[in-house]
mmCIF file of C-alpha atoms and ligand atoms in Angstrom:
data_model
loop_
_atom_site.group_PDB
_atom_site.id
_atom_site.type_symbol
_atom_site.label_atom_id
_atom_site.label_comp_id
_atom_site.label_asym_id
_atom_site.label_seq_id
_atom_site.Cartn_x
_atom_site.Cartn_y
_atom_site.Cartn_z
ATOM 1 C CA UNK A 1 0.000 0.000 0.000
ATOM 2 C CA UNK A 2 1.114 3.519 -0.646
ATOM 3 C CA UNK A 3 2.908 4.784 -3.688
ATOM 4 C CA UNK A 4 6.597 5.822 -3.642
ATOM 5 C CA UNK A 5 8.875 6.879 -6.484
ATOM 6 C CA UNK A 6 12.489 8.120 -6.414
ATOM 7 C CA UNK A 7 12.862 11.919 -6.718
ATOM 8 C CA UNK A 8 16.650 12.171 -6.931
ATOM 9 C CA UNK A 9 19.749 11.995 -4.773
ATOM 10 C CA UNK A 10 21.188 14.824 -2.656
ATOM 11 C CA UNK A 11 24.831 15.923 -3.109
ATOM 12 C CA UNK A 12 25.483 13.955 0.132
ATOM 13 C CA UNK A 13 24.204 10.777 -1.556
ATOM 14 C CA UNK A 14 20.849 10.548 0.238
ATOM 15 C CA UNK A 15 17.987 9.285 -1.889
ATOM 16 C CA UNK A 16 14.797 11.373 -1.779
ATOM 17 C CA UNK A 17 11.398 9.761 -2.359
ATOM 18 C CA UNK A 18 8.108 11.202 -3.575
ATOM 19 C CA UNK A 19 5.073 9.696 -1.800
ATOM 20 C CA UNK A 20 1.533 9.894 -3.159
ATOM 21 C CA UNK A 21 -1.614 9.858 -1.029
ATOM 22 C CA UNK A 22 -5.005 9.602 -2.701
ATOM 23 C CA UNK A 23 -8.414 8.908 -1.183
ATOM 24 C CA UNK A 24 -10.400 9.315 -4.401
ATOM 25 C CA UNK A 25 -11.545 12.830 -3.416
ATOM 26 C CA UNK A 26 -8.280 14.694 -2.897
ATOM 27 C CA UNK A 27 -4.676 13.664 -3.404
ATOM 28 C CA UNK A 28 -1.273 14.966 -2.448
ATOM 29 C CA UNK A 29 2.418 14.320 -3.013
ATOM 30 C CA UNK A 30 5.005 14.519 -0.254
ATOM 31 C CA UNK A 31 8.782 14.589 -0.557
ATOM 32 C CA UNK A 32 10.989 12.992 2.046
ATOM 33 C CA UNK A 33 13.185 16.094 1.653
ATOM 34 C CA UNK A 34 11.765 18.430 4.282
ATOM 35 C CA UNK A 35 8.560 16.344 4.576
ATOM 36 C CA UNK A 36 7.517 18.737 1.806
ATOM 37 C CA UNK A 37 3.969 18.980 0.453
ATOM 38 C CA UNK A 38 4.897 19.002 -3.262
ATOM 39 C CA UNK A 39 1.358 18.938 -4.702
ATOM 40 C CA UNK A 40 -2.221 19.020 -3.419
ATOM 41 C CA UNK A 41 -5.037 18.297 -5.864
ATOM 42 C CA UNK A 42 -8.602 19.184 -4.957
ATOM 43 C CA UNK A 43 -11.789 19.441 -7.075
ATOM 44 C CA UNK A 44 -12.812 22.831 -8.444
ATOM 45 C CA UNK A 45 -16.369 24.073 -9.036
ATOM 46 C CA UNK A 46 -16.562 21.997 -12.274
ATOM 47 C CA UNK A 47 -15.274 18.837 -10.597
ATOM 48 C CA UNK A 48 -11.835 19.099 -12.251
ATOM 49 C CA UNK A 49 -8.719 18.424 -10.138
ATOM 50 C CA UNK A 50 -6.656 21.548 -9.429
ATOM 51 C CA UNK A 51 -3.199 21.559 -7.822
ATOM 52 C CA UNK A 52 -3.414 24.377 -5.264
ATOM 53 C CA UNK A 53 0.161 24.498 -3.918
ATOM 54 C CA UNK A 54 3.318 25.877 -5.519
ATOM 55 C CA UNK A 55 6.266 23.537 -5.948
ATOM 56 C CA UNK A 56 9.057 22.271 -8.161
ATOM 57 C CA UNK A 57 9.550 19.252 -10.410
ATOM 58 C CA UNK A 58 13.172 18.557 -9.440
ATOM 59 C CA UNK A 59 15.203 17.996 -6.287
ATOM 60 C CA UNK A 60 17.823 20.495 -7.455
ATOM 61 C CA UNK A 61 15.247 23.276 -7.470
ATOM 62 C CA UNK A 62 14.158 22.387 -3.927
ATOM 63 C CA UNK A 63 17.794 22.419 -2.779
ATOM 64 C CA UNK A 64 18.884 25.580 -4.589
ATOM 65 C CA UNK A 65 15.868 27.883 -4.260
ATOM 66 C CA UNK A 66 14.910 29.580 -1.024
ATOM 67 C CA UNK A 67 11.276 30.095 -0.073
ATOM 68 C CA UNK A 68 10.655 26.767 1.733
ATOM 69 C CA UNK A 69 7.842 25.828 -0.697
ATOM 70 C CA UNK A 70 5.586 23.316 1.078
ATOM 71 C CA UNK A 71 8.274 22.253 3.556
ATOM 72 C CA UNK A 72 7.926 21.428 7.220
ATOM 73 C CA UNK A 73 10.078 24.049 8.910
ATOM 74 C CA UNK A 74 11.819 23.694 12.260
ATOM 75 C CA UNK A 75 13.316 23.377 14.818
ATOM 76 C CA UNK A 76 11.906 26.870 15.204
ATOM 77 C CA UNK A 77 9.682 28.176 12.402
ATOM 78 C CA UNK A 78 10.035 31.866 11.529
ATOM 79 C CA UNK A 79 12.544 34.207 13.175
ATOM 80 C CA UNK A 80 14.620 34.353 16.327
ATOM 81 C CA UNK A 81 16.133 37.828 16.751
ATOM 82 C CA UNK A 82 19.879 37.970 16.064
ATOM 83 C CA UNK A 83 19.938 34.149 16.337
ATOM 84 C CA UNK A 84 20.223 34.422 20.097
ATOM 85 C CA UNK A 85 18.271 33.364 23.143
ATOM 86 C CA UNK A 86 18.918 32.498 26.779
ATOM 87 C CA UNK A 87 17.523 29.423 28.449
ATOM 88 C CA UNK A 88 18.026 28.070 31.977
ATOM 89 C CA UNK A 89 20.875 30.548 32.538
ATOM 90 C CA UNK A 90 22.765 29.727 29.327
ATOM 91 C CA UNK A 91 23.139 31.805 26.177
ATOM 92 C CA UNK A 92 22.630 30.062 22.827
ATOM 93 C CA UNK A 93 23.775 31.230 19.394
ATOM 94 C CA UNK A 94 22.073 30.035 16.222
ATOM 95 C CA UNK A 95 22.928 30.583 12.568
ATOM 96 C CA UNK A 96 21.988 34.014 11.227
ATOM 97 C CA UNK A 97 20.553 33.290 7.780
ATOM 98 C CA UNK A 98 18.061 36.109 7.139
ATOM 99 C CA UNK A 99 19.459 39.626 7.433
ATOM 100 C CA UNK A 100 20.472 39.923 11.091
ATOM 101 C CA UNK A 101 18.165 37.088 12.223
ATOM 102 C CA UNK A 102 17.739 33.321 12.388
ATOM 103 C CA UNK A 103 14.949 32.046 10.086
ATOM 104 C CA UNK A 104 13.149 28.682 9.810
ATOM 105 C CA UNK A 105 15.680 26.618 11.760
ATOM 106 C CA UNK A 106 18.906 27.889 10.229
ATOM 107 C CA UNK A 107 21.278 26.832 7.465
ATOM 108 C CA UNK A 108 20.106 23.212 7.320
ATOM 109 C CA UNK A 109 16.728 23.275 9.023
ATOM 110 C CA UNK A 110 14.182 20.455 9.001
ATOM 111 C CA UNK A 111 13.078 21.690 5.544
ATOM 112 C CA UNK A 112 16.442 20.666 4.103
ATOM 113 C CA UNK A 113 16.888 17.318 5.892
ATOM 114 C CA UNK A 114 15.853 13.961 4.434
ATOM 115 C CA UNK A 115 13.125 12.431 6.622
ATOM 116 C CA UNK A 116 12.408 8.723 7.181
ATOM 117 C CA UNK A 117 9.118 7.152 6.114
ATOM 118 C CA UNK A 118 7.835 5.338 9.210
ATOM 119 C CA UNK A 119 4.479 4.364 7.735
ATOM 120 C CA UNK A 120 2.741 4.745 4.377
ATOM 121 C CA UNK A 121 -0.751 3.812 3.241
ATOM 122 C CA UNK A 122 -2.905 5.168 0.406
ATOM 123 C CA UNK A 123 -4.221 7.908 2.704
ATOM 124 C CA UNK A 124 -1.568 8.465 5.375
ATOM 125 C CA UNK A 125 2.182 9.071 5.562
ATOM 126 C CA UNK A 126 4.148 9.216 8.802
ATOM 127 C CA UNK A 127 7.573 10.837 8.488
ATOM 128 C CA UNK A 128 10.190 11.029 11.226
ATOM 129 C CA UNK A 129 13.330 13.055 11.790
ATOM 130 C CA UNK A 130 16.082 12.772 14.341
ATOM 131 C CA UNK A 131 17.383 16.210 15.354
ATOM 132 C CA UNK A 132 20.564 15.842 17.430
ATOM 133 C CA UNK A 133 21.578 17.926 20.440
ATOM 134 C CA UNK A 134 23.402 21.023 19.167
ATOM 135 C CA UNK A 135 21.935 20.876 15.653
ATOM 136 C CA UNK A 136 22.025 24.420 14.231
ATOM 137 C CA UNK A 137 22.917 25.529 17.778
ATOM 138 C CA UNK A 138 19.742 24.322 19.529
ATOM 139 C CA UNK A 139 19.950 22.406 22.819
ATOM 140 C CA UNK A 140 18.463 18.941 23.253
ATOM 141 C CA UNK A 141 18.007 15.834 21.145
ATOM 142 C CA UNK A 142 14.586 16.164 19.502
ATOM 143 C CA UNK A 143 12.687 13.378 17.742
ATOM 144 C CA UNK A 144 10.058 14.672 15.349
ATOM 145 C CA UNK A 145 7.116 12.911 13.745
ATOM 146 C CA UNK A 146 4.833 14.499 11.151
ATOM 147 C CA UNK A 147 1.724 12.715 9.877
ATOM 148 C CA UNK A 148 -0.070 13.709 6.698
ATOM 149 C CA UNK A 149 -3.536 12.158 6.495
ATOM 150 C CA UNK A 150 -6.369 12.450 3.971
ATOM 151 C CA UNK A 151 -9.971 12.058 5.063
ATOM 152 C CA UNK A 152 -12.932 13.166 2.935
ATOM 153 C CA UNK A 153 -11.808 16.466 1.442
ATOM 154 C CA UNK A 154 -9.446 17.259 4.337
ATOM 155 C CA UNK A 155 -5.693 17.101 4.641
ATOM 156 C CA UNK A 156 -4.601 16.929 8.273
ATOM 157 C CA UNK A 157 -1.018 17.552 9.365
ATOM 158 C CA UNK A 158 -0.164 16.309 12.851
ATOM 159 C CA UNK A 159 3.129 17.476 14.374
ATOM 160 C CA UNK A 160 4.675 15.612 17.298
ATOM 161 C CA UNK A 161 8.077 16.007 18.937
ATOM 162 C CA UNK A 162 9.849 14.903 22.095
ATOM 163 C CA UNK A 163 13.089 16.183 23.613
ATOM 164 C CA UNK A 164 15.617 15.164 26.261
ATOM 165 C CA UNK A 165 16.375 18.790 27.241
ATOM 166 C CA UNK A 166 14.507 22.102 27.184
ATOM 167 C CA UNK A 167 14.519 23.685 23.711
ATOM 168 C CA UNK A 168 12.481 26.165 21.680
ATOM 169 C CA UNK A 169 10.309 24.251 19.218
ATOM 170 C CA UNK A 170 7.887 25.528 16.601
ATOM 171 C CA UNK A 171 6.797 23.302 13.733
ATOM 172 C CA UNK A 172 4.696 24.328 10.758
ATOM 173 C CA UNK A 173 4.159 23.667 7.078
ATOM 174 C CA UNK A 174 5.156 26.373 4.620
ATOM 175 C CA UNK A 175 2.690 25.575 1.795
ATOM 176 C CA UNK A 176 2.167 28.367 -0.737
ATOM 177 C CA UNK A 177 -1.509 28.242 -1.704
ATOM 178 C CA UNK A 178 -3.024 29.466 -4.940
ATOM 179 C CA UNK A 179 -6.660 28.381 -4.944
ATOM 180 C CA UNK A 180 -7.059 29.210 -8.645
ATOM 181 C CA UNK A 181 -4.283 26.679 -9.395
ATOM 182 C CA UNK A 182 -0.568 26.819 -8.605
ATOM 183 C CA UNK A 183 0.213 28.061 -12.129
ATOM 184 C CA UNK A 184 -2.535 30.673 -12.400
ATOM 185 C CA UNK A 185 -0.563 33.766 -11.367
ATOM 186 C CA UNK A 186 -1.488 36.543 -8.990
ATOM 187 C CA UNK A 187 -3.647 35.642 -5.962
ATOM 188 C CA UNK A 188 -4.649 39.133 -4.915
ATOM 189 C CA UNK A 189 -8.262 38.571 -6.020
ATOM 190 C CA UNK A 190 -8.541 35.561 -3.681
ATOM 191 C CA UNK A 191 -10.450 36.219 -0.482
ATOM 192 C CA UNK A 192 -9.405 35.545 3.073
ATOM 193 C CA UNK A 193 -11.044 35.552 6.457
ATOM 194 C CA UNK A 194 -8.906 35.145 9.577
ATOM 195 C CA UNK A 195 -10.308 34.324 13.013
ATOM 196 C CA UNK A 196 -8.024 36.890 14.599
ATOM 197 C CA UNK A 197 -8.745 40.108 16.445
ATOM 198 C CA UNK A 198 -5.075 40.992 16.840
ATOM 199 C CA UNK A 199 -1.590 40.541 15.389
ATOM 200 C CA UNK A 200 2.020 41.047 16.393
ATOM 201 C CA UNK A 201 3.570 44.051 14.597
ATOM 202 C CA UNK A 202 7.249 43.828 13.667
ATOM 203 C CA UNK A 203 10.342 45.955 13.189
ATOM 204 C CA UNK A 204 11.960 46.432 9.770
ATOM 205 C CA UNK A 205 13.728 43.038 10.076
ATOM 206 C CA UNK A 206 10.370 41.256 10.725
ATOM 207 C CA UNK A 207 11.044 40.687 14.437
ATOM 208 C CA UNK A 208 7.937 41.246 16.603
ATOM 209 C CA UNK A 209 7.997 44.441 18.651
ATOM 210 C CA UNK A 210 6.578 42.397 21.547
ATOM 211 C CA UNK A 211 3.175 44.035 21.425
ATOM 212 C CA UNK A 212 -0.163 42.545 20.420
ATOM 213 C CA UNK A 213 -2.206 45.090 18.449
ATOM 214 C CA UNK A 214 -5.876 45.019 17.448
ATOM 215 C CA UNK A 215 -6.510 44.645 13.705
ATOM 216 C CA UNK A 216 -9.582 46.856 13.913
ATOM 217 C CA UNK A 217 -9.408 49.982 11.776
ATOM 218 C CA UNK A 218 -6.262 48.815 9.935
ATOM 219 C CA UNK A 219 -5.551 47.039 6.622
ATOM 220 C CA UNK A 220 -4.486 44.053 8.757
ATOM 221 C CA UNK A 221 -8.151 43.332 9.511
ATOM 222 C CA UNK A 222 -9.352 40.082 7.896
ATOM 223 C CA UNK A 223 -12.188 39.395 10.322
ATOM 224 C CA UNK A 224 -14.569 39.598 7.356
ATOM 225 C CA UNK A 225 -13.858 37.852 4.036
ATOM 226 C CA UNK A 226 -11.728 40.345 2.042
ATOM 227 C CA UNK A 227 -9.691 40.104 -1.186
ATOM 228 C CA UNK A 228 -6.007 39.741 -0.281
ATOM 229 C CA UNK A 229 -5.056 42.606 -2.570
ATOM 230 C CA UNK A 230 -7.702 45.082 -1.473
ATOM 231 C CA UNK A 231 -5.487 46.936 1.018
ATOM 232 C CA UNK A 232 -2.070 45.318 0.554
ATOM 233 C CA UNK A 233 -0.538 48.468 -0.928
ATOM 234 C CA UNK A 234 -2.125 50.825 1.599
ATOM 235 C CA UNK A 235 0.207 53.414 3.130
ATOM 236 C CA UNK A 236 0.419 51.454 6.375
ATOM 237 C CA UNK A 237 3.881 51.021 7.870
ATOM 238 C CA UNK A 238 3.496 47.320 8.735
ATOM 239 C CA UNK A 239 2.627 46.483 5.111
ATOM 240 C CA UNK A 240 5.371 48.706 3.722
ATOM 241 C CA UNK A 241 8.020 47.028 5.903
ATOM 242 C CA UNK A 242 7.337 43.532 4.541
ATOM 243 C CA UNK A 243 6.248 44.556 1.037
ATOM 244 C CA UNK A 244 2.864 43.013 1.782
ATOM 245 C CA UNK A 245 1.482 40.772 4.492
ATOM 246 C CA UNK A 246 4.133 38.909 6.473
ATOM 247 C CA UNK A 247 2.636 38.899 9.953
ATOM 248 C CA UNK A 248 1.686 36.639 12.809
ATOM 249 C CA UNK A 249 -1.994 36.759 13.752
ATOM 250 C CA UNK A 250 -3.292 35.662 17.136
ATOM 251 C CA UNK A 251 -5.835 32.896 16.462
ATOM 252 C CA UNK A 252 -8.951 33.311 18.599
ATOM 253 C CA UNK A 253 -9.745 30.592 21.111
ATOM 254 C CA UNK A 254 -7.706 28.160 23.121
ATOM 255 C CA UNK A 255 -4.292 26.877 22.066
ATOM 256 C CA UNK A 256 -4.409 23.092 22.027
ATOM 257 C CA UNK A 257 -8.001 23.013 20.766
ATOM 258 C CA UNK A 258 -8.597 22.406 17.055
ATOM 259 C CA UNK A 259 -10.569 25.526 16.140
ATOM 260 C CA UNK A 260 -11.297 27.641 13.047
ATOM 261 C CA UNK A 261 -8.330 29.741 11.951
ATOM 262 C CA UNK A 262 -8.977 30.867 8.369
ATOM 263 C CA UNK A 263 -11.193 30.594 5.312
ATOM 264 C CA UNK A 264 -9.831 31.368 1.847
ATOM 265 C CA UNK A 265 -11.464 31.124 -1.556
ATOM 266 C CA UNK A 266 -11.036 31.716 -5.249
ATOM 267 C CA UNK A 267 -14.075 32.887 -7.197
ATOM 268 C CA UNK A 268 -12.202 31.891 -10.388
ATOM 269 C CA UNK A 269 -11.951 28.171 -9.517
ATOM 270 C CA UNK A 270 -14.735 28.095 -6.937
ATOM 271 C CA UNK A 271 -12.364 26.389 -4.474
ATOM 272 C CA UNK A 272 -12.835 27.154 -0.771
ATOM 273 C CA UNK A 273 -10.266 26.194 1.882
ATOM 274 C CA UNK A 274 -10.996 26.121 5.623
ATOM 275 C CA UNK A 275 -8.052 25.998 8.007
ATOM 276 C CA UNK A 276 -8.346 24.786 11.586
ATOM 277 C CA UNK A 277 -5.462 24.593 14.028
ATOM 278 C CA UNK A 278 -4.464 23.907 17.620
ATOM 279 C CA UNK A 279 -1.612 26.449 17.361
ATOM 280 C CA UNK A 280 -1.734 29.895 18.996
ATOM 281 C CA UNK A 281 -0.864 31.867 15.855
ATOM 282 C CA UNK A 282 -0.780 31.920 12.084
ATOM 283 C CA UNK A 283 1.649 33.716 9.772
ATOM 284 C CA UNK A 284 -0.044 35.307 6.793
ATOM 285 C CA UNK A 285 2.649 35.679 4.136
ATOM 286 C CA UNK A 286 1.682 36.848 0.639
ATOM 287 C CA UNK A 287 4.758 35.399 -1.104
ATOM 288 C CA UNK A 288 6.248 38.887 -1.244
ATOM 289 C CA UNK A 289 9.779 37.652 -1.907
ATOM 290 C CA UNK A 290 9.162 35.014 -4.599
ATOM 291 C CA UNK A 291 11.309 36.222 -7.521
ATOM 292 C CA UNK A 292 9.497 37.218 -10.709
ATOM 293 C CA UNK A 293 9.722 34.414 -13.275
ATOM 294 C CA UNK A 294 10.810 31.684 -10.819
ATOM 295 C CA UNK A 295 10.243 28.407 -12.702
ATOM 296 C CA UNK A 296 7.666 26.170 -11.056
ATOM 297 C CA UNK A 297 6.022 22.793 -11.685
ATOM 298 C CA UNK A 298 5.338 22.017 -15.343
ATOM 299 C CA UNK A 299 7.561 24.911 -16.408
ATOM 300 C CA UNK A 300 5.156 27.619 -15.262
ATOM 301 C CA UNK A 301 6.408 30.957 -13.908
ATOM 302 C CA UNK A 302 5.836 32.019 -10.294
ATOM 303 C CA UNK A 303 6.249 35.544 -8.970
ATOM 304 C CA UNK A 304 5.565 37.790 -5.982
ATOM 305 C CA UNK A 305 2.004 37.478 -4.637
ATOM 306 C CA UNK A 306 1.332 34.376 -6.734
ATOM 307 C CA UNK A 307 0.437 32.562 -3.502
ATOM 308 C CA UNK A 308 -0.362 33.072 0.146
ATOM 309 C CA UNK A 309 0.908 31.096 3.115
ATOM 310 C CA UNK A 310 -0.994 30.381 6.314
ATOM 311 C CA UNK A 311 1.731 29.025 8.587
ATOM 312 C CA UNK A 312 0.112 27.908 11.820
ATOM 313 C CA UNK A 313 2.670 28.449 14.556
ATOM 314 C CA UNK A 314 3.916 29.773 17.866
ATOM 315 C CA UNK A 315 4.653 33.470 17.563
ATOM 316 C CA UNK A 316 7.954 34.470 15.914
ATOM 317 C CA UNK A 317 10.833 35.184 18.323
ATOM 318 C CA UNK A 318 8.937 33.726 21.307
ATOM 319 C CA UNK A 319 12.220 32.609 22.968
ATOM 320 C CA UNK A 320 13.006 36.328 23.442
ATOM 321 C CA UNK A 321 9.458 37.541 24.104
ATOM 322 C CA UNK A 322 8.296 36.713 27.633
ATOM 323 C CA UNK A 323 4.763 38.001 26.970
ATOM 324 C CA UNK A 324 4.164 35.566 24.073
ATOM 325 C CA UNK A 325 2.790 32.019 24.525
ATOM 326 C CA UNK A 326 5.537 29.723 25.769
ATOM 327 C CA UNK A 327 7.179 27.892 22.851
ATOM 328 C CA UNK A 328 9.493 25.778 24.978
ATOM 329 C CA UNK A 329 9.518 22.010 24.481
ATOM 330 C CA UNK A 330 10.394 20.172 27.677
ATOM 331 C CA UNK A 331 11.282 16.543 28.459
ATOM 332 C CA UNK A 332 8.145 14.576 29.263
ATOM 333 C CA UNK A 333 5.848 17.132 27.643
ATOM 334 C CA UNK A 334 5.619 16.369 23.903
ATOM 335 C CA UNK A 335 4.924 18.909 21.177
ATOM 336 C CA UNK A 336 1.528 17.926 19.806
ATOM 337 C CA UNK A 337 -0.178 20.212 17.305
ATOM 338 C CA UNK A 338 -2.567 19.684 14.418
ATOM 339 C CA UNK A 339 -3.626 21.739 11.418
ATOM 340 C CA UNK A 340 -6.453 20.658 9.132
ATOM 341 C CA UNK A 341 -7.132 22.022 5.635
ATOM 342 C CA UNK A 342 -10.639 21.222 4.332
ATOM 343 C CA UNK A 343 -11.697 21.889 0.750
ATOM 344 C CA UNK A 344 -15.120 22.526 -0.753
ATOM 345 C CA UNK A 345 -16.540 24.545 -3.618
ATOM 346 C CA UNK A 346 -18.734 27.615 -3.869
ATOM 347 C CA UNK A 347 -22.381 26.746 -4.482
HETATM 348 C C1 BGC B 1 8.463 34.528 6.569
HETATM 349 C C2 BGC B 1 8.886 35.429 5.443
HETATM 350 C C3 BGC B 1 9.860 34.676 4.569
HETATM 351 C C4 BGC B 1 9.193 33.424 4.079
HETATM 352 C C5 BGC B 1 10.069 32.570 3.219
HETATM 353 C C6 BGC B 1 7.818 33.330 5.988
HETATM 354 O O1 BGC B 1 7.452 32.457 7.018
HETATM 355 O O2 BGC B 1 7.627 35.185 7.485
HETATM 356 O O3 BGC B 1 9.470 36.623 5.932
HETATM 357 O O4 BGC B 1 10.294 35.468 3.496
HETATM 358 O O5 BGC B 1 8.754 32.665 5.166
HETATM 359 O O6 BGC B 1 11.237 32.263 3.845
#
C-alpha cells in the first residue's frame, strides 16, 4: 500500500522519495526532503482536479531555491532575533541566515533534511526526523514525527516532537496556496477571512515588537472575508516594511483546541479552503519575496504574490518575548499540534 517513487539523490548521496496519497476525493504528493507537500489536488467548481500548492519538479530546485515551498520548517519556524536566546541561565547562538536574524531553523533546518518514512498507506504518511543535540545551535536531542492524512476532502497535518532537554520548538508547514491553481498567477483577487482580532507588529527586520495590536481599523483586519489585494498596498507602515502581508496573527480561542483559523477562496476556480489549528498563531505571508519568473512545476512561472501562506505556529521570536505564549519544548511534555485544511466549492 502507498505509492513511492524516487525523486533524486542529494549531493550527500541521500535518496529522496516522492510519496503519493489519494483517497479518491483529494490527493497529495510529499517529498521525504523536508517532509515537503509538493502537490495538493482538490476538485474545483466543475469537478476538475486543481493543484493548489506551488512547488518544483526537481530535487535540485528544492535544494537551490529559497522560499521553503511546502516544507515542514523547524526546529523553530520563523525568526529568532539575532539568532540568540537564553535558556536556563545559558546563552545560545544560532545561525543568522536572514538579514540579522535566524529564520526557519537555520542553514540546514528540518526543511532541508531527508526524513524517514515510518508508515505509508494510500491515505496516510508518517515521516520522522532525528534532530541531534546542538543541531544548528539548539539544545536537546529532539525526535520529530509528522503525519499527513487524507480524510474526505481534508488534509490533516499532525506534528509531534519529544526532547531530552529544554529547547524552543515551533513546527509548521510552509505551503504556498493558490486556490485558482498553482500556475494561475497573482492571488490578490482571492479572499481571506482570519479568526483573529489581533496581530504582532514587527520591526523592519520582521522581528515582533513584543506588542499585540488590534486589527480593527487597519488594513491588517481580515475578520470579514476580504480580497487579499484590497489593502495590501495601503500606506500602512506594517505592510510597507514587509512589502505586503508577512505577519503573525493571534488565532482566537484556546491553544491546544482544534478551532477555526482561516477561510480562503477563489471565485475563479470556486475552491474554498478552511483551516483549523491547535496552534496559537498563524503567519499570513503573501509570497512577497518570490522572484518574478521563478520556474515552477510544469515549467510555469511564479512571482511575488502568486500565492499566500498560512503558517500555523507559535509566535515568531517567542524565545526572546516573555509576553508571548511559551514555545518551549520540555522533556516529558511532547509537542503535539494539528492543522487541518478542508476543501469545498462555492455553491
Ligand atoms: C516569513 C517570510 C519569509 C518566508 C520565506 C515566511 O514564514 O515570514 O518573511 O520570506 O517565510 O522564507
